[in-house]
Amino acid sequence: MSEVETGIDYGPLAVLIGVWEGDRGEDIAPEPDGEEHNPYYETIVFDAVGDVTNAESQTLVALHYRQVVKRKSDDKVFHHETGYWLWDAGNGTIMHSLTIPRAVALLAGGKSHKDGNATVFEVQAKWGDPDWGITQSPFMRDNAKTTAFTHTITVTGDELSYRETTMLEIYGRSFEHTDKNILTRLG
Ligand code: HEM
């Protein structure tokens, strides 16, 4: 697998490849006594990194992505995320692995479908799910546990919008941590 591999059929993932920017981000995050709303802007880079064969029978194609998110109020990075989007053409499964520097990682699974000109990706993961699970440090498990994650991305031409919900157990309650944005592909 080389750094950036073209000449491969990336299937539905092909529409994601490129550099995307958007400044209409809306984050809702937990606070001890309520919630905070953070307008943000961000860059997401999806690189085509090739294919892999698993157990000599499953072939996956992969995009690597890196997402850097800055708060509008102070221009500081307040969310950083990386992982892979994978497509298993054999059974039409989309997989999304991600890790964030809070000591949380997950592997979400789902499908993609066409909706007119749009390609829609929908994946989810749940704590304890044997298929699409969540892994976190003991501290996070005990104090700020991620219990479920859903993520929908819609790509229409050079516009990408997403909405994700991260369910947390934090400050003695259940909290719906949400993020959404609309991005444009740079030429
Ligand atoms: C654009 C995407 C995201 C942004 C902008 C964002 C932003 C934030 C912010 C501002 C907080 C509150 C931090 C604090 O008060 O110190 C937070 C908390 C948290 N986020 Fe996110 N987040 C994003 C996505 C995610 C994802 C995808 C996950 C995991 C799957 C995640 C997991 C958490 C956890 C576990 C906390 C609790 C930690 C805490 O508040 O002390 N976040 N996030």
mmCIF file of N, CA and C in Angstrom, residues 5 10 12-18 45-50 61-65 83-87 95 97 121:
data_model
loop_
_atom_site.group_PDB
_atom_site.id
_atom_site.type_symbol
_atom_site.label_atom_id
_atom_site.label_comp_id
_atom_site.label_asym_id
_atom_site.label_seq_id
_atom_site.Cartn_x
_atom_site.Cartn_y
_atom_site.Cartn_z
ATOM 1 N N GLU A 5 -2.686 6.266 -3.628
ATOM 2 C CA GLU A 5 -2.791 5.241 -4.656
ATOM 3 C C GLU A 5 -4.007 5.530 -5.531
ATOM 4 N N TYR A 10 -12.433 3.048 -6.101
ATOM 5 C CA TYR A 10 -12.806 3.340 -4.713
ATOM 6 C C TYR A 10 -14.320 3.277 -4.477
ATOM 7 N N PRO A 12 -18.106 3.827 -3.917
ATOM 8 C CA PRO A 12 -18.821 5.010 -3.426
ATOM 9 C C PRO A 12 -17.909 6.011 -2.721
ATOM 10 N N LEU A 13 -16.756 5.534 -2.208
ATOM 11 C CA LEU A 13 -15.860 6.432 -1.464
ATOM 12 C C LEU A 13 -15.193 7.468 -2.362
ATOM 13 N N ALA A 14 -15.187 7.216 -3.692
ATOM 14 C CA ALA A 14 -14.451 8.097 -4.610
ATOM 15 C C ALA A 14 -14.895 9.556 -4.480
ATOM 16 N N VAL A 15 -16.178 9.766 -4.176
ATOM 17 C CA VAL A 15 -16.680 11.153 -4.118
ATOM 18 C C VAL A 15 -16.109 11.933 -2.935
ATOM 19 N N LEU A 16 -15.488 11.228 -1.987
ATOM 20 C CA LEU A 16 -14.953 11.915 -0.801
ATOM 21 C C LEU A 16 -13.537 12.460 -1.017
ATOM 22 N N ILE A 17 -12.823 11.913 -2.002
ATOM 23 C CA ILE A 17 -11.391 12.216 -2.149
ATOM 24 C C ILE A 17 -11.177 13.711 -2.407
ATOM 25 N N GLY A 18 -10.262 14.309 -1.660
ATOM 26 C CA GLY A 18 -9.947 15.715 -1.870
ATOM 27 C C GLY A 18 -9.765 16.459 -0.563
ATOM 28 N N VAL A 45 -9.218 16.371 4.981
ATOM 29 C CA VAL A 45 -8.494 15.870 3.805
ATOM 30 C C VAL A 45 -8.716 14.365 3.706
ATOM 31 N N PHE A 46 -9.254 13.924 2.587
ATOM 32 C CA PHE A 46 -9.414 12.488 2.326
ATOM 33 C C PHE A 46 -8.402 12.084 1.260
ATOM 34 N N ASP A 47 -7.488 11.180 1.591
ATOM 35 C CA ASP A 47 -6.498 10.662 0.641
ATOM 36 C C ASP A 47 -6.823 9.218 0.276
ATOM 37 N N ALA A 48 -6.714 8.921 -1.009
ATOM 38 C CA ALA A 48 -6.895 7.541 -1.469
ATOM 39 C C ALA A 48 -5.612 6.774 -1.179
ATOM 40 N N VAL A 49 -5.681 5.745 -0.339
ATOM 41 C CA VAL A 49 -4.441 5.070 0.058
ATOM 42 C C VAL A 49 -4.345 3.624 -0.439
ATOM 43 N N GLY A 50 -5.295 3.166 -1.240
ATOM 44 C CA GLY A 50 -5.110 1.868 -1.873
ATOM 45 C C GLY A 50 -6.037 0.789 -1.350
ATOM 46 N N VAL A 61 -11.039 -1.305 -0.001
ATOM 47 C CA VAL A 61 -10.341 -0.109 -0.481
ATOM 48 C C VAL A 61 -10.444 0.940 0.621
ATOM 49 N N ALA A 62 -9.430 1.806 0.690
ATOM 50 C CA ALA A 62 -9.322 2.676 1.863
ATOM 51 C C ALA A 62 -9.001 4.120 1.502
ATOM 52 N N LEU A 63 -9.673 5.023 2.209
ATOM 53 C CA LEU A 63 -9.275 6.428 2.235
ATOM 54 C C LEU A 63 -8.800 6.730 3.638
ATOM 55 N N HIS A 64 -7.713 7.447 3.728
ATOM 56 C CA HIS A 64 -7.294 7.969 5.026
ATOM 57 C C HIS A 64 -7.785 9.407 5.122
ATOM 58 N N TYR A 65 -8.264 9.814 6.304
ATOM 59 C CA TYR A 65 -8.682 11.214 6.428
ATOM 60 C C TYR A 65 -8.115 11.821 7.704
ATOM 61 N N GLY A 83 -8.482 8.767 10.797
ATOM 62 C CA GLY A 83 -8.942 7.388 10.652
ATOM 63 C C GLY A 83 -9.057 7.023 9.190
ATOM 64 N N TYR A 84 -9.862 5.993 8.941
ATOM 65 C CA TYR A 84 -10.045 5.501 7.580
ATOM 66 C C TYR A 84 -11.526 5.353 7.269
ATOM 67 N N TRP A 85 -11.834 5.561 6.003
ATOM 68 C CA TRP A 85 -13.121 5.125 5.449
ATOM 69 C C TRP A 85 -12.795 3.945 4.536
ATOM 70 N N LEU A 86 -13.520 2.861 4.723
ATOM 71 C CA LEU A 86 -13.244 1.619 4.001
ATOM 72 C C LEU A 86 -14.503 1.153 3.293
ATOM 73 N N TRP A 87 -14.298 0.525 2.142
ATOM 74 C CA TRP A 87 -15.433 -0.047 1.412
ATOM 75 C C TRP A 87 -15.136 -1.503 1.127
ATOM 76 N N MET A 95 -17.152 1.107 6.183
ATOM 77 C CA MET A 95 -16.631 1.141 7.554
ATOM 78 C C MET A 95 -15.875 2.450 7.781
ATOM 79 N N SER A 97 -13.322 4.018 10.646
ATOM 80 C CA SER A 97 -12.576 3.956 11.903
ATOM 81 C C SER A 97 -12.137 5.360 12.258
ATOM 82 N N PHE A 121 -23.614 8.490 3.086
ATOM 83 C CA PHE A 121 -22.931 7.463 3.894
ATOM 84 C C PHE A 121 -23.531 7.504 5.294
#
